[in-house]
Coordinates of C-alpha atoms and ligand atoms in Angstrom, one line a residue:
M295 CA 0.0 0.0 0.0
F296 CA 1.4 3.4 -1.0
K297 CA -0.5 6.5 -1.9
F298 CA 0.4 10.1 -2.3
E299 CA -2.3 12.7 -2.3
L300 CA -1.4 16.3 -3.4
L301 CA -3.8 18.3 -1.3
K302 CA -2.7 21.8 -2.3
T303 CA 0.0 23.8 -4.1
A304 CA 0.8 27.2 -2.6
K305 CA 0.0 30.3 -4.6
D306 CA 3.1 32.2 -3.5
S307 CA 5.7 29.5 -4.3
K308 CA 6.1 25.9 -5.3
A309 CA 5.4 24.7 -1.7
R310 CA 3.0 21.7 -1.6
L311 CA 0.7 20.2 1.0
G312 CA 0.2 16.4 0.8
K313 CA -0.4 13.1 2.4
I314 CA 1.4 9.8 2.0
T315 CA -0.3 6.6 3.1
T316 CA 1.7 3.4 3.8
N317 CA 1.0 0.1 5.5
H318 CA 2.3 1.6 8.8
G319 CA 0.3 4.7 8.7
E320 CA 0.0 8.2 7.2
I321 CA 2.6 10.9 6.7
E322 CA 1.6 14.6 6.3
T323 CA 3.9 16.4 4.0
P324 CA 6.1 18.5 3.9
I325 CA 7.7 16.3 6.6
F326 CA 11.0 16.1 8.4
M327 CA 12.3 12.5 9.1
P328 CA 14.4 12.0 12.2
V329 CA 17.4 9.8 11.5
G330 CA 17.8 6.4 13.2
T331 CA 20.9 5.2 11.5
R332 CA 21.6 2.1 13.6
A333 CA 17.9 1.2 14.3
T334 CA 17.6 3.9 17.0
V335 CA 17.1 7.6 16.9
K336 CA 20.0 8.3 19.2
T337 CA 18.9 8.6 22.9
M338 CA 15.1 8.4 22.1
T339 CA 12.6 5.6 22.8
P340 CA 9.9 5.0 20.2
D341 CA 7.3 6.3 22.6
E342 CA 9.2 9.6 23.0
L343 CA 9.5 9.9 19.3
K344 CA 5.8 9.5 18.9
E345 CA 5.1 12.0 21.6
I346 CA 7.1 14.7 19.8
G347 CA 5.1 14.0 16.6
S348 CA 7.5 11.9 14.5
Q349 CA 5.5 10.4 11.7
I350 CA 8.3 8.5 9.9
I351 CA 11.9 7.8 10.7
L352 CA 14.9 7.0 8.5
S353 CA 17.4 4.2 8.9
N354 CA 20.4 3.1 7.0
T355 CA 21.0 -0.1 4.9
Y356 CA 24.8 0.3 5.1
H357 CA 25.0 0.4 8.9
L358 CA 22.5 -2.3 9.5
F359 CA 24.1 -4.6 7.0
L360 CA 27.4 -4.2 8.9
R361 CA 25.9 -4.5 12.3
P362 CA 23.9 -6.4 13.5
G363 CA 23.6 -7.9 9.9
T364 CA 20.5 -8.8 8.0
E365 CA 20.2 -12.3 9.5
I366 CA 19.5 -11.0 13.0
I367 CA 17.0 -8.5 11.7
E368 CA 15.3 -11.1 9.6
K369 CA 15.0 -13.4 12.7
A370 CA 13.5 -10.5 14.7
G371 CA 10.8 -10.3 12.0
G372 CA 12.1 -7.1 10.3
L373 CA 13.2 -3.7 11.3
H374 CA 9.9 -2.5 12.7
K375 CA 9.7 -5.3 15.2
F376 CA 13.4 -5.4 15.9
M377 CA 13.3 -1.7 17.1
N378 CA 9.7 -1.6 18.2
W379 CA 8.7 1.2 15.9
D380 CA 5.3 0.6 14.3
K381 CA 5.0 3.7 12.2
P382 CA 6.6 4.2 8.7
I383 CA 10.3 3.7 8.1
L384 CA 12.3 4.9 5.1
T385 CA 15.7 3.3 4.5
D386 CA 18.5 4.8 2.5
S387 CA 20.2 2.4 0.1
G388 CA 23.8 2.6 1.2
G389 CA 24.6 4.7 -1.8
F390 CA 25.7 7.6 0.3
Q391 CA 27.3 5.9 3.4
V392 CA 29.4 3.5 1.3
F393 CA 31.0 6.6 -0.3
S394 CA 31.3 8.7 2.8
L395 CA 32.3 6.1 5.4
S396 CA 33.9 3.0 4.0
D397 CA 37.6 2.5 3.2
N398 CA 39.3 1.4 0.0
R399 CA 36.2 1.5 -2.1
K400 CA 36.2 0.5 -5.7
I401 CA 33.2 1.3 -7.9
T402 CA 32.5 -1.1 -10.8
E403 CA 29.5 -1.5 -13.1
E404 CA 28.5 -4.4 -10.9
G405 CA 28.5 -2.5 -7.6
V406 CA 30.8 -1.2 -4.9
H407 CA 33.6 -3.2 -3.3
F408 CA 34.7 -1.7 0.0
R409 CA 36.2 -2.4 3.4
S410 CA 34.0 -2.0 6.5
H411 CA 34.8 1.1 8.5
I412 CA 34.4 -1.0 11.6
D413 CA 36.7 -3.9 11.2
G414 CA 38.2 -3.6 7.7
S415 CA 36.6 -6.7 6.4
K416 CA 35.9 -6.9 2.6
M417 CA 32.3 -6.1 1.6
F418 CA 30.3 -5.7 -1.6
I419 CA 27.0 -3.9 -2.2
S420 CA 25.4 -3.9 -5.6
P421 CA 22.0 -2.5 -6.6
E422 CA 20.5 -6.0 -6.2
K423 CA 22.1 -6.6 -2.8
S424 CA 20.9 -3.2 -1.6
I425 CA 17.3 -4.2 -2.5
D426 CA 17.7 -7.6 -0.9
I427 CA 18.9 -6.0 2.3
Q428 CA 16.1 -3.4 2.3
N429 CA 13.5 -6.2 1.5
I430 CA 14.7 -8.0 4.6
L431 CA 14.5 -4.8 6.7
G432 CA 11.0 -4.4 5.6
S433 CA 11.0 -0.6 5.5
D434 CA 8.0 1.1 3.9
I435 CA 10.0 3.3 1.6
I436 CA 13.2 2.1 0.1
M437 CA 15.9 3.8 -2.0
A438 CA 17.6 2.8 -5.2
F439 CA 21.3 2.2 -5.0
D440 CA 23.1 5.3 -6.3
E441 CA 26.4 7.2 -6.1
C442 CA 26.3 10.5 -4.2
A443 CA 29.2 12.2 -6.1
P444 CA 31.5 14.5 -4.2
Y445 CA 31.6 18.3 -4.6
P446 CA 33.3 19.7 -6.4
A447 CA 33.6 17.2 -9.3
S448 CA 34.2 17.6 -13.0
H449 CA 31.4 17.5 -15.6
E450 CA 32.9 14.3 -17.0
Y451 CA 33.0 12.6 -13.6
I452 CA 29.4 13.6 -12.8
D453 CA 28.2 12.5 -16.2
N454 CA 29.6 9.0 -15.8
S455 CA 28.5 8.7 -12.3
M456 CA 25.0 9.9 -13.0
R457 CA 24.6 7.5 -16.0
R458 CA 25.8 4.6 -13.9
T459 CA 23.2 5.6 -11.2
L460 CA 20.5 5.5 -13.9
R461 CA 21.6 1.9 -14.9
W462 CA 21.7 0.9 -11.2
A463 CA 18.2 2.4 -10.7
E464 CA 16.9 0.2 -13.6
R465 CA 18.5 -2.9 -11.9
C466 CA 16.9 -2.0 -8.5
K467 CA 13.5 -1.6 -10.1
E468 CA 13.9 -4.9 -11.9
H469 CA 15.0 -6.7 -8.8
H470 CA 12.5 -5.3 -6.3
K471 CA 9.6 -7.7 -6.1
N472 CA 7.9 -6.9 -2.7
T473 CA 6.1 -3.9 -4.3
D474 CA 2.9 -4.3 -2.3
N475 CA 4.6 -3.6 1.0
Q476 CA 7.6 -1.6 0.1
T477 CA 7.8 1.4 -2.2
L478 CA 11.0 2.1 -4.2
F479 CA 12.1 5.7 -5.0
G480 CA 14.6 6.5 -7.7
I481 CA 17.3 9.1 -6.8
I482 CA 18.1 12.0 -9.1
Q483 CA 21.8 12.9 -9.3
G484 CA 23.8 15.2 -11.7
G485 CA 25.8 17.3 -9.3
M486 CA 25.7 21.0 -9.8
Y487 CA 25.3 20.7 -13.6
K488 CA 21.9 21.5 -14.9
D489 CA 22.2 19.6 -18.2
L490 CA 23.1 16.5 -16.2
R491 CA 20.3 17.1 -13.6
E492 CA 17.8 17.4 -16.5
I493 CA 18.9 14.1 -18.0
S494 CA 18.9 12.3 -14.6
A495 CA 15.4 13.7 -13.8
R496 CA 13.9 12.9 -17.2
E497 CA 15.3 9.3 -17.2
M498 CA 14.3 8.6 -13.6
V499 CA 10.8 9.9 -14.3
D500 CA 10.6 7.7 -17.4
M501 CA 11.3 4.7 -15.3
D502 CA 8.1 5.5 -13.4
F503 CA 9.0 5.2 -9.7
K504 CA 6.4 5.9 -7.1
G505 CA 8.5 8.7 -5.7
Y506 CA 11.7 10.5 -6.4
S507 CA 14.6 11.6 -4.3
I508 CA 17.0 14.4 -5.0
G509 CA 20.5 13.3 -4.1
G510 CA 24.0 14.8 -4.4
L511 CA 22.9 18.2 -2.8
S512 CA 24.0 19.7 0.5
V513 CA 27.4 18.2 0.0
G514 CA 29.4 21.3 0.7
E515 CA 28.2 23.7 -2.1
P516 CA 26.9 27.2 -1.2
I517 CA 23.2 27.4 -0.3
D518 CA 22.4 29.6 -3.2
L519 CA 23.8 27.1 -5.6
M520 CA 21.9 24.3 -3.9
N521 CA 18.7 26.3 -4.1
D522 CA 19.2 27.0 -7.8
I523 CA 19.9 23.4 -8.7
L524 CA 17.0 22.3 -6.5
D525 CA 14.6 24.8 -8.1
F526 CA 15.7 23.6 -11.5
T527 CA 15.3 19.9 -10.7
T528 CA 11.9 19.9 -9.1
D529 CA 10.5 21.4 -12.4
F530 CA 11.1 18.0 -14.1
M531 CA 9.5 16.0 -11.4
P532 CA 5.8 14.9 -11.6
E533 CA 3.3 16.9 -9.5
S534 CA 1.6 13.6 -8.5
K535 CA 4.5 12.0 -6.8
P536 CA 6.4 12.7 -3.6
R537 CA 9.8 14.5 -3.8
Y538 CA 12.4 13.8 -1.2
L539 CA 15.5 15.9 -0.7
M540 CA 18.2 13.8 1.0
G541 CA 20.3 15.0 3.8
V542 CA 18.8 18.4 4.6
G543 CA 17.7 19.4 8.1
S544 CA 18.7 22.9 9.2
P545 CA 15.7 25.3 9.5
D546 CA 16.8 27.5 6.6
Y547 CA 17.5 24.6 4.2
L548 CA 14.1 23.1 5.1
F549 CA 12.2 26.3 4.3
E550 CA 14.2 26.8 1.1
A551 CA 13.5 23.2 0.1
V552 CA 9.7 23.4 0.8
E553 CA 9.6 26.7 -1.2
R554 CA 11.0 24.8 -4.2
G555 CA 8.5 22.0 -4.0
V556 CA 10.1 19.4 -1.7
D557 CA 7.8 17.1 0.3
M558 CA 10.3 15.1 2.5
A559 CA 13.7 15.6 4.0
D560 CA 16.0 14.0 6.6
C561 CA 19.2 14.9 8.4
V562 CA 21.2 14.0 11.4
L563 CA 21.7 17.7 12.2
P564 CA 19.1 18.2 15.0
T565 CA 20.1 15.0 16.8
R566 CA 23.8 15.3 16.2
I567 CA 24.2 18.9 17.4
A568 CA 21.9 18.2 20.4
R569 CA 24.5 15.7 21.6
N570 CA 27.2 18.3 21.7
G571 CA 24.9 20.8 23.4
T572 CA 23.7 22.9 20.5
V573 CA 20.0 23.8 20.7
L574 CA 17.7 25.3 18.1
T575 CA 15.5 28.1 19.3
H576 CA 13.1 30.6 17.7
N577 CA 15.8 33.2 18.2
G578 CA 18.6 31.1 16.7
K579 CA 21.0 28.4 17.8
I580 CA 22.5 28.4 21.3
A581 CA 25.4 26.6 22.8
I582 CA 24.0 25.5 26.1
K583 CA 27.5 24.9 27.7
N584 CA 28.1 28.7 27.5
A585 CA 28.7 30.4 30.9
L586 CA 26.0 32.8 29.9
Y587 CA 23.4 30.2 31.0
K588 CA 24.9 29.3 34.4
E589 CA 22.1 31.0 36.3
D590 CA 19.5 31.2 33.6
F591 CA 16.5 29.3 35.0
S592 CA 14.3 29.9 32.0
A593 CA 13.5 27.2 29.4
L594 CA 15.7 26.6 26.3
D595 CA 13.0 28.3 24.2
K596 CA 10.2 30.1 25.9
E597 CA 7.9 29.5 22.9
C598 CA 8.5 25.7 22.9
D599 CA 6.1 23.2 24.4
C600 CA 8.3 20.2 24.4
Y601 CA 8.8 18.0 27.4
T602 CA 12.3 19.5 28.0
C603 CA 11.1 23.1 27.8
R604 CA 8.0 22.4 30.0
N605 CA 10.2 20.9 32.8
F606 CA 13.8 22.1 32.8
S607 CA 15.9 25.2 32.7
K608 CA 18.9 26.2 30.7
A609 CA 21.0 26.3 33.9
Y610 CA 20.1 22.6 34.7
I611 CA 20.7 21.4 31.1
R612 CA 24.0 23.3 31.0
H613 CA 25.0 21.6 34.3
L614 CA 24.1 18.1 32.8
F615 CA 26.4 18.8 29.8
N616 CA 29.2 20.1 32.0
V617 CA 29.3 17.0 34.1
D618 CA 28.7 14.6 31.2
E619 CA 25.3 13.3 32.3
I620 CA 23.5 11.5 29.5
L621 CA 20.2 13.1 30.4
G622 CA 21.5 16.3 29.0
M623 CA 21.9 14.7 25.5
R624 CA 18.4 13.2 25.8
L625 CA 16.7 16.5 26.8
A626 CA 18.5 18.4 24.0
T627 CA 17.6 15.8 21.4
I628 CA 13.9 15.8 22.5
H629 CA 13.9 19.6 22.2
N630 CA 15.7 19.8 18.8
L631 CA 13.5 17.2 17.1
Y632 CA 10.4 18.8 18.6
F633 CA 11.5 22.2 17.4
L634 CA 11.9 21.0 13.7
L635 CA 8.8 18.8 13.7
D636 CA 6.8 21.7 15.1
M637 CA 8.3 24.0 12.5
M638 CA 7.3 21.6 9.7
K639 CA 3.8 21.5 11.2
N640 CA 3.6 25.3 11.1
I641 CA 4.9 25.2 7.5
R642 CA 2.1 22.8 6.6
E643 CA -0.5 25.1 8.3
S644 CA 1.0 28.1 6.4
I645 CA 0.6 26.3 3.1
R646 CA -2.9 25.4 4.0
G647 CA -3.7 29.0 4.9
D648 CA -1.8 30.6 2.0
Y649 CA 0.8 32.4 4.1
F650 CA 3.9 30.2 3.6
L651 CA 6.2 33.0 2.5
E652 CA 5.0 35.3 5.3
Y653 CA 5.7 32.6 7.8
K654 CA 9.1 32.0 6.3
D655 CA 9.9 35.7 6.5
D656 CA 8.8 36.0 10.2
F657 CA 10.7 32.9 11.1
Y658 CA 13.9 34.1 9.4
K659 CA 13.7 37.5 11.0
K660 CA 13.4 36.1 14.5
Y661 CA 15.9 33.4 13.9
G662 CA 18.5 35.8 12.6
Y663 CA 18.7 34.5 9.0
K664 CA 19.1 37.1 6.3
Ligands
GUN44 N1 21.9 11.2 1.6 C1 22.3 12.4 1.3 N2 22.6 12.6 0.0 C2 22.4 11.3 -0.5 C3 22.5 10.8 -1.9 O1 22.9 11.5 -2.8 N3 22.2 9.5 -2.1 C4 21.8 8.7 -1.0 N4 21.6 7.4 -1.3 N5 21.7 9.1 0.2 C5 22.0 10.4 0.5
ZN45 ZN1 11.7 22.6 23.7

């Protein structure tokens, strides 16, 4: 079961309001997906994730393949059961992590040979293998195996890489049989080259996937360049299918993505920065370890209704971080995820009410974005 309903397109931009239905429930779009790389959104229980409004989480083929391995997750009855998360899960194909994390990798037409970043053992992932692993995981939305090319890279490099990713996408589609329960998305690549983005988008759309991801962005390029490529790319994507921008999760990137017609995004940013004591607030980011907050008994964000902000002060959370107490990381994670999920909810409301750009403007002014 997979359905995408486009409920509304904004008048003031390309922003869209929609709804995805999967076997594990509905997802309101635009949505932010918390990342649970190793079958856990770090420090959070499933109940806590639900309480802050997570509708779908993301996990990673690459990491779960290395540890605990597919056999154990298969024995557990799939990833949902293994981690006790009964709402939708999206898995990435490994096509990003194998390039960013592994050692000694060698790309061939067949797939990618690499050494595990954990114990150096020899591994191989091909398009077929990635689909096999994701079939065992049982995630609701699965990704085609791709190459996320580095930035910067030459036109020639991106051309070859993008065309190989197209051939790999064909093989993924051919190999994926569990189509009633798991929906495969194709990933558009093409680096920062519009001619290559256009070819990638057109060919992926011709292959008729149920949804399309935009990969190879937010890889170190300036935000204006990303916005330009993104704006260009979404124009080639069908209105009737969800659009997922991979690896984006700071407030400004999310607003810019939604403005250009993106429906889904994920990033480790809110959870990762939380664990080193960086907190998102309506007035911008703050570093909670700062001595400024030593005697500040107010909430992290006075406008936030999360569990952390309803119950604890900056001074207390600063103390937890300073003495390395793990509750500090948990409270900061709860707050950062709540902050982004609440922001996405407000974005959806603003699209519904035809005031998306006004909301963006107000948010930016307060947050301190230009
Ligand atoms: N995560 C962030 N960017 C990418 C990408 O280009 N491909 C994949 N598979 N995952 C990503
Ligand atoms: Zn909060």
